């Protein structure tokens, strides 16, 4: 029997696509928008996706090989989707490259801000970054519920090994559980 040299690569691509779909689903849970104040706009959905991808990437960085390769494949998949979405919205080739550069800068800037706050265990800094980036507000108290959700999601991911992450996707808390924190803000 002839072996298919692309079989392993195809299986990996499918696994990355499945992880990406699960992260997209996590970013589209209605409670994020209804209970935690994420704007239900194109920008708000981009922010929610970025947030969930950043959480997955944080976790992948802590895992042994081949997690780093999976992280890079996930980033590639996300940006391919963003490129495709811009084209579907009618943005021309010249505009796509400029917008992709801005989206990449926004993504990595947000990742740095969220990483720093989560690494320091600084819930107020996390709320401030989330308020500014996700909610487009200046008041950190407006993002307390979202910050509690993000911290819980980050902690929950810490207990997931690579096989479980790839097989089941990230197990994320129900954003509605954090509505009380949002109401206090």
GROMACS .gro file of C-alpha atoms in nm:
model
  185
    1UNK     CA    1   0.000   0.000   0.000
    2UNK     CA    2   0.127   0.347  -0.085
    3UNK     CA    3   0.146   0.581   0.211
    4UNK     CA    4   0.018   0.931   0.177
    5UNK     CA    5   0.296   1.168   0.290
    6UNK     CA    6   0.039   1.446   0.341
    7UNK     CA    7  -0.185   1.247   0.573
    8UNK     CA    8  -0.018   1.367   0.894
    9UNK     CA    9  -0.018   1.727   0.772
   10UNK     CA   10  -0.385   1.703   0.677
   11UNK     CA   11  -0.476   1.562   1.021
   12UNK     CA   12  -0.288   1.846   1.188
   13UNK     CA   13  -0.462   2.104   0.971
   14UNK     CA   14  -0.800   1.956   1.065
   15UNK     CA   15  -0.708   1.960   1.435
   16UNK     CA   16  -0.604   2.327   1.416
   17UNK     CA   17  -0.921   2.413   1.227
   18UNK     CA   18  -1.129   2.236   1.493
   19UNK     CA   19  -0.951   2.428   1.772
   20UNK     CA   20  -1.008   2.752   1.583
   21UNK     CA   21  -1.379   2.670   1.543
   22UNK     CA   22  -1.406   2.600   1.917
   23UNK     CA   23  -1.238   2.930   2.002
   24UNK     CA   24  -1.474   3.109   1.764
   25UNK     CA   25  -1.767   2.941   1.937
   26UNK     CA   26  -1.633   3.050   2.277
   27UNK     CA   27  -1.604   3.406   2.150
   28UNK     CA   28  -1.966   3.403   2.031
   29UNK     CA   29  -2.139   3.287   2.348
   30UNK     CA   30  -2.433   3.527   2.384
   31UNK     CA   31  -2.365   3.594   2.753
   32UNK     CA   32  -2.040   3.770   2.662
   33UNK     CA   33  -2.247   4.028   2.479
   34UNK     CA   34  -2.566   4.028   2.684
   35UNK     CA   35  -2.422   3.996   3.035
   36UNK     CA   36  -2.062   4.117   3.016
   37UNK     CA   37  -2.105   4.411   2.781
   38UNK     CA   38  -1.897   4.307   2.480
   39UNK     CA   39  -2.041   4.513   2.192
   40UNK     CA   40  -2.221   4.295   1.938
   41UNK     CA   41  -2.045   4.458   1.644
   42UNK     CA   42  -1.776   4.351   1.400
   43UNK     CA   43  -1.519   4.514   1.629
   44UNK     CA   44  -1.665   4.354   1.941
   45UNK     CA   45  -1.656   4.011   1.781
   46UNK     CA   46  -1.295   4.068   1.673
   47UNK     CA   47  -1.209   4.163   2.032
   48UNK     CA   48  -1.385   3.857   2.173
   49UNK     CA   49  -1.204   3.631   1.926
   50UNK     CA   50  -0.868   3.791   2.007
   51UNK     CA   51  -0.932   3.746   2.377
   52UNK     CA   52  -1.007   3.375   2.342
   53UNK     CA   53  -0.715   3.312   2.107
   54UNK     CA   54  -0.481   3.493   2.347
   55UNK     CA   55  -0.601   3.267   2.630
   56UNK     CA   56  -0.533   2.956   2.419
   57UNK     CA   57  -0.191   3.085   2.314
   58UNK     CA   58  -0.099   3.162   2.677
   59UNK     CA   59  -0.177   2.803   2.764
   60UNK     CA   60   0.003   2.658   2.463
   61UNK     CA   61   0.320   2.848   2.559
   62UNK     CA   62   0.328   2.657   2.889
   63UNK     CA   63   0.297   2.312   2.728
   64UNK     CA   64   0.573   2.091   2.586
   65UNK     CA   65   0.634   2.033   2.216
   66UNK     CA   66   0.460   2.034   1.975
   67UNK     CA   67   0.252   2.304   2.149
   68UNK     CA   68   0.464   2.589   2.009
   69UNK     CA   69   0.404   2.464   1.654
   70UNK     CA   70   0.033   2.432   1.724
   71UNK     CA   71   0.029   2.788   1.859
   72UNK     CA   72   0.186   2.918   1.539
   73UNK     CA   73  -0.056   2.717   1.326
   74UNK     CA   74  -0.346   2.859   1.529
   75UNK     CA   75  -0.225   3.217   1.475
   76UNK     CA   76  -0.190   3.146   1.103
   77UNK     CA   77  -0.542   3.004   1.091
   78UNK     CA   78  -0.690   3.304   1.272
   79UNK     CA   79  -0.521   3.554   1.045
   80UNK     CA   80  -0.618   3.358   0.733
   81UNK     CA   81  -0.979   3.379   0.853
   82UNK     CA   82  -0.947   3.754   0.915
   83UNK     CA   83  -0.796   3.802   0.568
   84UNK     CA   84  -1.080   3.604   0.413
   85UNK     CA   85  -1.341   3.798   0.612
   86UNK     CA   86  -1.200   4.131   0.494
   87UNK     CA   87  -1.214   4.013   0.135
   88UNK     CA   88  -1.574   3.895   0.182
   89UNK     CA   89  -1.658   4.243   0.312
   90UNK     CA   90  -1.532   4.380  -0.020
   91UNK     CA   91  -1.198   4.519   0.090
   92UNK     CA   92  -0.958   4.524  -0.206
   93UNK     CA   93  -0.613   4.367  -0.215
   94UNK     CA   94  -0.433   4.692  -0.129
   95UNK     CA   95  -0.667   4.760   0.161
   96UNK     CA   96  -0.645   4.406   0.296
   97UNK     CA   97  -0.270   4.422   0.354
   98UNK     CA   98  -0.296   4.754   0.537
   99UNK     CA   99  -0.585   4.634   0.751
  100UNK     CA  100  -0.416   4.304   0.825
  101UNK     CA  101  -0.112   4.491   0.951
  102UNK     CA  102  -0.335   4.698   1.181
  103UNK     CA  103  -0.521   4.389   1.300
  104UNK     CA  104  -0.192   4.211   1.375
  105UNK     CA  105  -0.065   4.511   1.571
  106UNK     CA  106  -0.392   4.526   1.764
  107UNK     CA  107  -0.384   4.152   1.834
  108UNK     CA  108  -0.026   4.145   1.961
  109UNK     CA  109  -0.074   4.466   2.161
  110UNK     CA  110  -0.376   4.319   2.333
  111UNK     CA  111  -0.196   3.991   2.393
  112UNK     CA  112   0.089   4.177   2.566
  113UNK     CA  113  -0.150   4.378   2.784
  114UNK     CA  114  -0.360   4.076   2.885
  115UNK     CA  115  -0.051   3.860   2.943
  116UNK     CA  116   0.111   4.120   3.168
  117UNK     CA  117  -0.202   4.164   3.379
  118UNK     CA  118  -0.274   3.790   3.404
  119UNK     CA  119   0.089   3.705   3.482
  120UNK     CA  120   0.093   3.965   3.760
  121UNK     CA  121  -0.247   3.855   3.892
  122UNK     CA  122  -0.353   4.220   3.862
  123UNK     CA  123  -0.728   4.208   3.812
  124UNK     CA  124  -0.755   4.590   3.799
  125UNK     CA  125  -0.497   4.616   3.520
  126UNK     CA  126  -0.678   4.337   3.337
  127UNK     CA  127  -1.011   4.517   3.377
  128UNK     CA  128  -0.854   4.841   3.252
  129UNK     CA  129  -0.710   4.669   2.943
  130UNK     CA  130  -1.038   4.490   2.872
  131UNK     CA  131  -1.243   4.806   2.922
  132UNK     CA  132  -1.022   4.999   2.682
  133UNK     CA  133  -0.985   4.728   2.416
  134UNK     CA  134  -1.297   4.513   2.430
  135UNK     CA  135  -1.562   4.747   2.568
  136UNK     CA  136  -1.419   5.068   2.418
  137UNK     CA  137  -1.464   5.241   2.753
  138UNK     CA  138  -1.230   5.421   2.987
  139UNK     CA  139  -1.381   5.297   3.315
  140UNK     CA  140  -1.211   4.975   3.434
  141UNK     CA  141  -1.505   4.901   3.662
  142UNK     CA  142  -1.716   4.845   3.348
  143UNK     CA  143  -1.502   4.538   3.270
  144UNK     CA  144  -1.487   4.375   3.615
  145UNK     CA  145  -1.719   4.092   3.513
  146UNK     CA  146  -1.526   4.035   3.191
  147UNK     CA  147  -1.198   4.040   3.385
  148UNK     CA  148  -1.334   3.778   3.628
  149UNK     CA  149  -1.439   3.563   3.331
  150UNK     CA  150  -1.097   3.596   3.165
  151UNK     CA  151  -0.912   3.512   3.487
  152UNK     CA  152  -1.135   3.206   3.543
  153UNK     CA  153  -1.088   3.093   3.182
  154UNK     CA  154  -0.711   3.133   3.213
  155UNK     CA  155  -0.706   2.934   3.538
  156UNK     CA  156  -0.927   2.665   3.387
  157UNK     CA  157  -0.702   2.626   3.086
  158UNK     CA  158  -0.401   2.577   3.313
  159UNK     CA  159  -0.528   2.231   3.403
  160UNK     CA  160  -0.573   2.115   3.042
  161UNK     CA  161  -0.309   1.905   2.870
  162UNK     CA  162  -0.235   1.932   2.499
  163UNK     CA  163  -0.426   1.618   2.403
  164UNK     CA  164  -0.740   1.736   2.582
  165UNK     CA  165  -0.709   2.084   2.437
  166UNK     CA  166  -0.684   1.947   2.085
  167UNK     CA  167  -0.952   1.681   2.131
  168UNK     CA  168  -1.214   1.877   2.324
  169UNK     CA  169  -1.103   2.235   2.284
  170UNK     CA  170  -1.075   2.483   2.565
  171UNK     CA  171  -1.321   2.431   2.849
  172UNK     CA  172  -1.441   2.782   2.920
  173UNK     CA  173  -1.660   2.900   3.207
  174UNK     CA  174  -2.011   3.026   3.142
  175UNK     CA  175  -1.979   3.405   3.100
  176UNK     CA  176  -2.324   3.452   3.258
  177UNK     CA  177  -2.175   3.340   3.592
  178UNK     CA  178  -1.980   3.663   3.599
  179UNK     CA  179  -2.275   3.895   3.536
  180UNK     CA  180  -2.289   3.985   3.906
  181UNK     CA  181  -1.930   4.112   3.885
  182UNK     CA  182  -2.031   4.313   3.579
  183UNK     CA  183  -2.332   4.461   3.762
  184UNK     CA  184  -2.108   4.580   4.046
  185UNK     CA  185  -1.895   4.774   3.795
   0.00000   0.00000   0.00000
